[in-house]
């Protein structure tokens, strides 16, 4: 009886102590800074962004869960995690169609930029240096960089060449719930910005440069995808055999002399010169996705625009499951095509019916003929 009384007294003391804290015990692990608060289990009120200068010339992309398209880095941890992610702004001359190269403004060196994979509830501490005034090489082996680099260096299409085009730039994560005038502010060449955001909502989100003209900065190549996997997963997670990320985007280029340059008049008229999956008209046609008959294939599809829509379709397949905007709350069944406006996304699954070739297209065929086409090649059924 005395032991029980002592235990109750101890619990009462602990309760009194915890009761004097601003942070509720159940949510203590989620809150990191003074001023943060929780509504409906989500974290808001993050600290102000920091802008500073630093002597940094290391890898322009740092983070364990950053990959190059069409790859998606597996989440090999349980629960939630704090990610420290760097994506520097650098200029690169890249190819987007055979014989068509232009000097792109990039996050990390590729168009689209790296794909970040996190889990609902994770926190991201993001750092970005504007290195548009440096010639940064991304084709050599790099120490301390992201897995993204090996995948980028295996990409035979973009043929990266360092370039210099000093410009102010910014980062706008659609996956973050913050004050845009603070976190998404522009920084000058040589400056670095650091801020945090919490992945409050599952989904597949666009990120892009938000510096004016946003149309120009987006069309020049500054965009990519963030995949926020739902905390409790999707209902088919254990059945999925292959996962790929597909990002559709438009390019507005004109040839002047021997060089291709951005054409703002064409961009305003929405008259794209090229539309591509994963940054190159050949990316998914010359190097198709691979699966086998009977496999369940999951595609994380994002249309970044910047202005056009996408009617995403796989010829010969019916979408068994579609989660619009990649939220498990938005489930559709048995779809032939998924309509995605600029910055919309979906998680799309289909069962490969038999061995053969399955074309991926924007069913708005003018855009398919501009390059928005690819393929999945299915091998024979593998017994498991």
Short mmCIF file of C-alpha atoms in Angstrom, two decimals:
data_model
loop_
_atom_site.label_atom_id
_atom_site.label_comp_id
_atom_site.label_asym_id
_atom_site.label_seq_id
_atom_site.Cartn_x
_atom_site.Cartn_y
_atom_site.Cartn_z
CA UNK A 1 0.00 0.00 0.00
CA UNK A 2 2.87 2.37 0.88
CA UNK A 3 4.56 1.51 -2.43
CA UNK A 4 1.40 2.33 -4.36
CA UNK A 5 1.10 5.66 -2.53
CA UNK A 6 4.71 6.59 -3.32
CA UNK A 7 4.09 5.75 -7.00
CA UNK A 8 0.99 7.96 -7.09
CA UNK A 9 2.89 10.79 -5.42
CA UNK A 10 5.67 10.48 -7.99
CA UNK A 11 3.17 10.55 -10.85
CA UNK A 12 1.49 13.60 -9.32
CA UNK A 13 4.86 15.39 -9.08
CA UNK A 14 5.66 14.55 -12.70
CA UNK A 15 2.21 15.75 -13.78
CA UNK A 16 2.70 19.03 -11.93
CA UNK A 17 6.09 19.54 -13.55
CA UNK A 18 4.81 18.74 -17.02
CA UNK A 19 1.74 20.85 -16.43
CA UNK A 20 3.98 23.92 -16.08
CA UNK A 21 5.46 23.33 -19.57
CA UNK A 22 3.99 25.07 -22.61
CA UNK A 23 4.45 21.97 -24.76
CA UNK A 24 1.96 19.11 -24.18
CA UNK A 25 3.74 15.84 -23.36
CA UNK A 26 2.09 13.92 -26.19
CA UNK A 27 3.42 16.42 -28.75
CA UNK A 28 6.78 17.25 -27.19
CA UNK A 29 8.79 15.30 -29.77
CA UNK A 30 7.21 17.19 -32.64
CA UNK A 31 7.98 20.69 -31.40
CA UNK A 32 11.51 22.02 -31.74
CA UNK A 33 11.44 25.82 -31.49
CA UNK A 34 9.70 28.36 -29.32
CA UNK A 35 6.63 29.64 -31.11
CA UNK A 36 5.73 26.38 -32.81
CA UNK A 37 2.25 25.05 -32.19
CA UNK A 38 0.12 22.05 -33.11
CA UNK A 39 -3.32 22.06 -34.72
CA UNK A 40 -5.01 18.75 -35.58
CA UNK A 41 -1.69 16.96 -35.00
CA UNK A 42 0.21 19.17 -37.47
CA UNK A 43 3.08 21.55 -36.69
CA UNK A 44 2.89 25.25 -37.60
CA UNK A 45 4.63 28.47 -36.59
CA UNK A 46 8.15 27.61 -37.70
CA UNK A 47 11.10 29.97 -37.05
CA UNK A 48 12.16 32.72 -39.43
CA UNK A 49 14.43 31.88 -42.33
CA UNK A 50 18.12 32.76 -42.04
CA UNK A 51 20.00 34.46 -44.90
CA UNK A 52 23.77 34.54 -44.68
CA UNK A 53 27.01 34.06 -46.62
CA UNK A 54 29.14 30.96 -46.26
CA UNK A 55 32.39 29.62 -47.66
CA UNK A 56 30.84 26.51 -49.21
CA UNK A 57 31.95 24.86 -52.43
CA UNK A 58 30.94 21.25 -51.70
CA UNK A 59 28.32 19.03 -53.33
CA UNK A 60 25.35 21.10 -54.54
CA UNK A 61 22.93 18.35 -53.40
CA UNK A 62 23.17 16.77 -49.94
CA UNK A 63 20.64 14.41 -48.34
CA UNK A 64 20.06 10.68 -48.04
CA UNK A 65 16.60 10.66 -49.61
CA UNK A 66 17.20 12.66 -52.77
CA UNK A 67 17.17 10.83 -56.09
CA UNK A 68 17.30 11.55 -59.81
CA UNK A 69 14.26 10.73 -61.94
CA UNK A 70 12.67 8.20 -62.34
CA UNK A 71 14.07 6.78 -59.09
CA UNK A 72 12.52 7.17 -55.63
CA UNK A 73 14.74 6.64 -52.62
CA UNK A 74 13.26 4.08 -50.19
CA UNK A 75 12.36 5.24 -46.68
CA UNK A 76 14.37 2.82 -44.55
CA UNK A 77 13.45 4.24 -41.13
CA UNK A 78 10.43 3.94 -38.89
CA UNK A 79 8.37 6.82 -37.54
CA UNK A 80 9.44 10.36 -38.25
CA UNK A 81 12.82 11.87 -39.01
CA UNK A 82 14.51 15.26 -39.33
CA UNK A 83 16.07 15.59 -42.78
CA UNK A 84 18.98 17.95 -43.48
CA UNK A 85 18.72 18.74 -47.17
CA UNK A 86 20.80 21.00 -49.41
CA UNK A 87 19.91 21.94 -52.96
CA UNK A 88 22.11 24.72 -54.35
CA UNK A 89 21.12 26.78 -57.38
CA UNK A 90 23.57 26.25 -60.22
CA UNK A 91 23.46 26.84 -63.97
CA UNK A 92 24.02 24.00 -66.38
CA UNK A 93 23.84 23.61 -70.12
CA UNK A 94 21.57 20.58 -70.61
CA UNK A 95 20.05 18.74 -73.54
CA UNK A 96 16.24 18.33 -73.63
CA UNK A 97 15.92 16.75 -77.11
CA UNK A 98 18.47 15.33 -79.56
CA UNK A 99 20.63 18.27 -80.65
CA UNK A 100 18.65 20.79 -78.53
CA UNK A 101 20.58 22.16 -75.53
CA UNK A 102 20.12 25.35 -73.56
CA UNK A 103 21.63 26.99 -70.50
CA UNK A 104 19.22 25.98 -67.74
CA UNK A 105 18.74 27.42 -64.26
CA UNK A 106 18.66 24.37 -61.99
CA UNK A 107 18.32 23.11 -58.47
CA UNK A 108 21.31 20.82 -58.05
CA UNK A 109 22.25 20.45 -61.70
CA UNK A 110 19.39 18.61 -63.44
CA UNK A 111 16.04 19.47 -65.04
CA UNK A 112 13.83 18.58 -63.21
CA UNK A 113 15.79 18.81 -59.96
CA UNK A 114 16.25 16.00 -57.39
CA UNK A 115 13.21 14.16 -56.02
CA UNK A 116 12.95 14.39 -52.21
CA UNK A 117 11.18 11.54 -50.41
CA UNK A 118 9.98 12.02 -46.80
CA UNK A 119 7.16 10.73 -44.59
CA UNK A 120 4.12 12.65 -43.34
CA UNK A 121 5.19 14.31 -40.08
CA UNK A 122 8.90 14.53 -41.00
CA UNK A 123 10.75 17.82 -40.56
CA UNK A 124 13.03 19.20 -43.29
CA UNK A 125 15.89 21.59 -42.52
CA UNK A 126 16.63 23.06 -45.93
CA UNK A 127 19.74 24.93 -47.07
CA UNK A 128 20.25 26.54 -50.48
CA UNK A 129 23.18 28.60 -51.73
CA UNK A 130 22.71 30.66 -54.86
CA UNK A 131 25.77 29.57 -56.84
CA UNK A 132 24.56 30.85 -60.19
CA UNK A 133 27.81 32.86 -60.40
CA UNK A 134 29.95 29.67 -60.18
CA UNK A 135 30.72 26.98 -62.74
CA UNK A 136 29.79 23.84 -60.76
CA UNK A 137 30.65 20.38 -62.11
CA UNK A 138 28.09 17.62 -61.39
CA UNK A 139 29.47 14.90 -63.66
CA UNK A 140 32.48 13.91 -61.54
CA UNK A 141 32.33 11.56 -58.51
CA UNK A 142 31.53 13.55 -55.38
CA UNK A 143 32.11 12.86 -51.68
CA UNK A 144 29.44 13.75 -49.15
CA UNK A 145 26.80 14.24 -51.81
CA UNK A 146 23.41 12.68 -52.28
CA UNK A 147 22.66 9.31 -53.98
CA UNK A 148 21.17 11.60 -56.64
CA UNK A 149 24.61 12.16 -58.18
CA UNK A 150 25.26 8.55 -59.20
CA UNK A 151 21.86 8.40 -60.89
CA UNK A 152 22.39 11.75 -62.59
CA UNK A 153 25.80 10.70 -63.85
CA UNK A 154 24.25 7.54 -65.33
CA UNK A 155 21.74 9.68 -67.25
CA UNK A 156 22.91 9.67 -70.89
CA UNK A 157 20.59 12.45 -72.03
CA UNK A 158 21.14 15.76 -70.32
CA UNK A 159 24.94 15.87 -70.98
CA UNK A 160 25.55 18.48 -68.29
CA UNK A 161 28.07 21.26 -68.90
CA UNK A 162 28.72 23.89 -66.17
CA UNK A 163 27.53 27.41 -66.94
CA UNK A 164 27.40 30.82 -65.24
CA UNK A 165 24.26 33.01 -65.26
CA UNK A 166 24.16 35.15 -62.08
CA UNK A 167 20.54 35.76 -61.07
CA UNK A 168 18.50 36.07 -57.85
CA UNK A 169 16.58 32.88 -57.07
CA UNK A 170 14.32 31.37 -54.42
CA UNK A 171 12.75 28.06 -53.40
CA UNK A 172 9.01 27.48 -53.07
CA UNK A 173 8.10 24.06 -51.65
CA UNK A 174 4.42 23.34 -52.20
CA UNK A 175 4.85 20.66 -49.53
CA UNK A 176 5.63 23.26 -46.85
CA UNK A 177 3.01 25.20 -44.84
CA UNK A 178 4.84 28.44 -44.01
CA UNK A 179 4.77 32.19 -44.65
CA UNK A 180 5.95 32.49 -48.24
CA UNK A 181 7.29 36.05 -47.89
CA UNK A 182 9.78 34.73 -45.33
CA UNK A 183 10.82 31.20 -46.39
CA UNK A 184 10.38 31.57 -50.15
CA UNK A 185 12.24 34.91 -50.40
CA UNK A 186 14.78 35.56 -53.17
CA UNK A 187 18.48 35.50 -52.45
CA UNK A 188 21.30 37.04 -54.49
CA UNK A 189 24.24 35.15 -56.02
CA UNK A 190 26.63 34.20 -53.21
CA UNK A 191 23.94 34.22 -50.51
CA UNK A 192 22.60 31.18 -48.64
CA UNK A 193 19.15 30.68 -47.13
CA UNK A 194 18.18 28.16 -44.45
CA UNK A 195 14.68 27.40 -43.21
CA UNK A 196 12.53 24.52 -41.94
CA UNK A 197 9.22 23.03 -42.91
CA UNK A 198 7.20 20.07 -41.66
CA UNK A 199 5.52 17.61 -44.04
CA UNK A 200 2.05 18.08 -42.56
CA UNK A 201 0.14 16.61 -45.49
CA UNK A 202 0.90 13.50 -47.58
CA UNK A 203 1.13 14.06 -51.32
CA UNK A 204 3.33 14.53 -54.36
CA UNK A 205 4.27 18.18 -54.48
CA UNK A 206 6.00 20.54 -56.82
CA UNK A 207 8.86 22.78 -55.81
CA UNK A 208 10.02 25.66 -57.95
CA UNK A 209 11.73 29.04 -57.96
CA UNK A 210 9.26 31.78 -57.07
CA UNK A 211 11.35 34.77 -58.15
CA UNK A 212 9.72 37.02 -60.78
CA UNK A 213 9.07 36.22 -63.51
CA UNK A 214 7.96 32.89 -62.02
CA UNK A 215 6.98 31.74 -65.52
CA UNK A 216 10.50 32.41 -66.77
CA UNK A 217 12.30 30.83 -63.79
CA UNK A 218 10.07 27.74 -64.00
CA UNK A 219 10.43 27.42 -67.76
CA UNK A 220 14.21 27.75 -67.41
CA UNK A 221 14.23 24.50 -65.40
CA UNK A 222 13.86 25.34 -61.71
CA UNK A 223 11.40 22.71 -60.50
CA UNK A 224 11.17 19.20 -59.09
CA UNK A 225 9.12 16.86 -56.90
CA UNK A 226 8.69 16.13 -53.21
CA UNK A 227 6.99 12.83 -52.34
CA UNK A 228 5.44 12.85 -48.87
CA UNK A 229 4.38 9.27 -48.14
CA UNK A 230 1.35 8.94 -45.85
CA UNK A 231 2.13 8.04 -42.25
CA UNK A 232 -0.06 4.94 -42.46
CA UNK A 233 0.84 4.20 -46.09
CA UNK A 234 -1.45 3.34 -49.00
CA UNK A 235 -3.68 0.28 -48.90
CA UNK A 236 -1.64 -1.47 -51.62
CA UNK A 237 1.87 -0.82 -50.28
CA UNK A 238 2.63 -4.52 -49.75
CA UNK A 239 1.48 -5.40 -53.28
CA UNK A 240 3.57 -2.90 -55.25
CA UNK A 241 6.40 -4.40 -57.31
CA UNK A 242 7.87 -1.25 -58.89
CA UNK A 243 7.78 2.47 -58.12
CA UNK A 244 8.77 5.25 -60.52
CA UNK A 245 8.51 9.04 -60.57
CA UNK A 246 7.35 10.77 -63.75
CA UNK A 247 7.47 14.58 -64.05
CA UNK A 248 6.00 16.32 -67.08
CA UNK A 249 7.15 19.81 -68.09
CA UNK A 250 7.16 22.23 -70.99
CA UNK A 251 10.07 24.02 -72.67
CA UNK A 252 9.86 27.24 -74.67
CA UNK A 253 13.00 27.50 -76.77
CA UNK A 254 13.91 29.25 -79.99
CA UNK A 255 17.06 28.84 -82.04
CA UNK A 256 19.15 31.97 -82.45
CA UNK A 257 22.25 31.26 -84.51
CA UNK A 258 23.58 27.97 -83.22
CA UNK A 259 22.11 28.34 -79.71
CA UNK A 260 18.71 27.59 -78.20
CA UNK A 261 17.42 30.23 -75.78
CA UNK A 262 14.26 30.81 -73.74
CA UNK A 263 11.41 32.44 -75.69
CA UNK A 264 9.23 34.45 -73.30
CA UNK A 265 6.71 35.38 -76.02
CA UNK A 266 6.11 31.67 -76.70
CA UNK A 267 5.83 30.99 -72.96
CA UNK A 268 3.18 33.71 -72.56
CA UNK A 269 1.30 32.25 -75.54
CA UNK A 270 1.62 28.71 -74.07
CA UNK A 271 3.21 27.62 -77.36
CA UNK A 272 5.73 25.06 -76.12
CA UNK A 273 8.59 23.98 -78.37
CA UNK A 274 8.97 20.72 -76.42
CA UNK A 275 7.02 18.82 -73.75
CA UNK A 276 8.90 16.10 -71.93
CA UNK A 277 8.69 13.43 -69.29
CA UNK A 278 11.62 13.65 -66.85
CA UNK A 279 13.36 16.50 -68.63
CA UNK A 280 14.17 14.98 -72.04
CA UNK A 281 11.95 13.82 -74.88
CA UNK A 282 13.92 10.56 -74.98
CA UNK A 283 14.19 9.96 -71.22
CA UNK A 284 11.43 7.33 -71.00
CA UNK A 285 11.34 6.22 -74.63
CA UNK A 286 15.03 5.38 -75.14
CA UNK A 287 15.32 4.14 -71.55
CA UNK A 288 11.85 2.69 -70.83
CA UNK A 289 10.58 1.64 -67.43
CA UNK A 290 10.77 -2.12 -66.77
CA UNK A 291 8.37 -4.60 -65.14
CA UNK A 292 6.89 -8.06 -65.70
CA UNK A 293 3.45 -9.34 -66.59
CA UNK A 294 1.25 -9.42 -63.49
CA UNK A 295 3.32 -6.83 -61.60
CA UNK A 296 1.66 -3.93 -59.85
CA UNK A 297 3.37 -0.72 -60.97
CA UNK A 298 3.05 2.52 -59.02
CA UNK A 299 3.77 5.85 -60.71
CA UNK A 300 4.14 9.13 -58.85
CA UNK A 301 3.09 11.51 -61.63
CA UNK A 302 3.54 15.28 -61.35
CA UNK A 303 2.76 17.89 -63.98
CA UNK A 304 4.85 20.97 -63.24
CA UNK A 305 3.66 22.90 -66.31
CA UNK A 306 4.50 25.73 -65.98
CA UNK A 307 1.22 26.44 -67.83
CA UNK A 308 -0.12 23.36 -69.63
CA UNK A 309 -2.31 20.47 -68.51
CA UNK A 310 -1.57 16.77 -68.82
CA UNK A 311 -3.99 13.93 -69.62
CA UNK A 312 -1.78 11.14 -68.40
CA UNK A 313 -2.54 7.75 -69.92
CA UNK A 314 -0.86 4.34 -70.28
CA UNK A 315 -1.89 2.65 -73.53
CA UNK A 316 -3.10 -0.89 -72.81
CA UNK A 317 -3.63 -0.43 -69.07
CA UNK A 318 -6.43 0.72 -66.80
CA UNK A 319 -5.51 2.47 -63.60
CA UNK A 320 -6.50 0.10 -60.80
CA UNK A 321 -5.97 2.76 -58.13
CA UNK A 322 -5.51 6.52 -58.36
CA UNK A 323 -4.88 8.76 -55.37
CA UNK A 324 -5.39 12.30 -56.63
CA UNK A 325 -2.75 14.69 -55.29
CA UNK A 326 -1.30 11.55 -53.70
CA UNK A 327 -3.54 11.77 -50.65
CA UNK A 328 -4.91 8.44 -49.36
CA UNK A 329 -8.20 10.30 -48.75
CA UNK A 330 -8.68 10.90 -52.51
CA UNK A 331 -8.95 7.38 -53.94
CA UNK A 332 -10.39 6.68 -57.39
CA UNK A 333 -10.74 3.31 -59.14
CA UNK A 334 -10.71 2.08 -62.73
CA UNK A 335 -9.53 5.20 -64.55
CA UNK A 336 -8.29 5.40 -68.14
CA UNK A 337 -6.73 8.89 -67.96
CA UNK A 338 -5.83 11.28 -65.16
CA UNK A 339 -6.16 15.01 -65.84
CA UNK A 340 -3.48 17.07 -64.12
CA UNK A 341 -3.33 20.84 -64.24
CA UNK A 342 -0.06 22.69 -63.71
CA UNK A 343 1.31 21.64 -60.29
CA UNK A 344 -1.23 18.80 -59.85
CA UNK A 345 -0.09 15.24 -59.12
CA UNK A 346 -1.38 11.73 -58.53
CA UNK A 347 -0.23 8.33 -57.38
CA UNK A 348 -1.29 5.94 -60.14
CA UNK A 349 -1.21 2.14 -60.02
CA UNK A 350 -1.92 -0.44 -62.67
CA UNK A 351 -1.46 -4.18 -63.08
CA UNK A 352 0.64 -5.08 -66.11
CA UNK A 353 -1.71 -7.36 -68.06
CA UNK A 354 0.80 -9.30 -70.18
CA UNK A 355 4.29 -9.25 -71.68
CA UNK A 356 4.74 -6.39 -74.14
CA UNK A 357 5.15 -2.66 -74.71
CA UNK A 358 2.98 -0.09 -72.91
CA UNK A 359 3.29 3.52 -74.03
CA UNK A 360 3.02 6.37 -71.53
CA UNK A 361 1.55 9.48 -73.12
CA UNK A 362 -0.03 12.82 -72.50
CA UNK A 363 -3.31 12.03 -74.27
CA UNK A 364 -3.46 15.66 -75.36
CA UNK A 365 -1.67 14.41 -78.45
CA UNK A 366 -0.22 17.73 -79.55
CA UNK A 367 1.91 17.52 -76.41
CA UNK A 368 2.67 13.83 -76.97
CA UNK A 369 4.04 14.77 -80.40
CA UNK A 370 6.09 17.53 -78.77
CA UNK A 371 7.77 14.83 -76.66
CA UNK A 372 5.50 13.86 -73.74
CA UNK A 373 5.74 10.14 -74.41
CA UNK A 374 7.58 7.18 -72.96
CA UNK A 375 7.21 3.45 -72.47
CA UNK A 376 7.14 0.58 -70.05
CA UNK A 377 8.42 -2.75 -71.30
CA UNK A 378 7.02 -5.82 -69.57
CA UNK A 379 8.83 -9.12 -69.51
CA UNK A 380 7.16 -12.52 -69.02
CA UNK A 381 5.25 -13.42 -65.88
CA UNK A 382 7.52 -14.35 -63.00
CA UNK A 383 6.08 -16.92 -60.60
CA UNK A 384 6.44 -15.98 -56.95
#
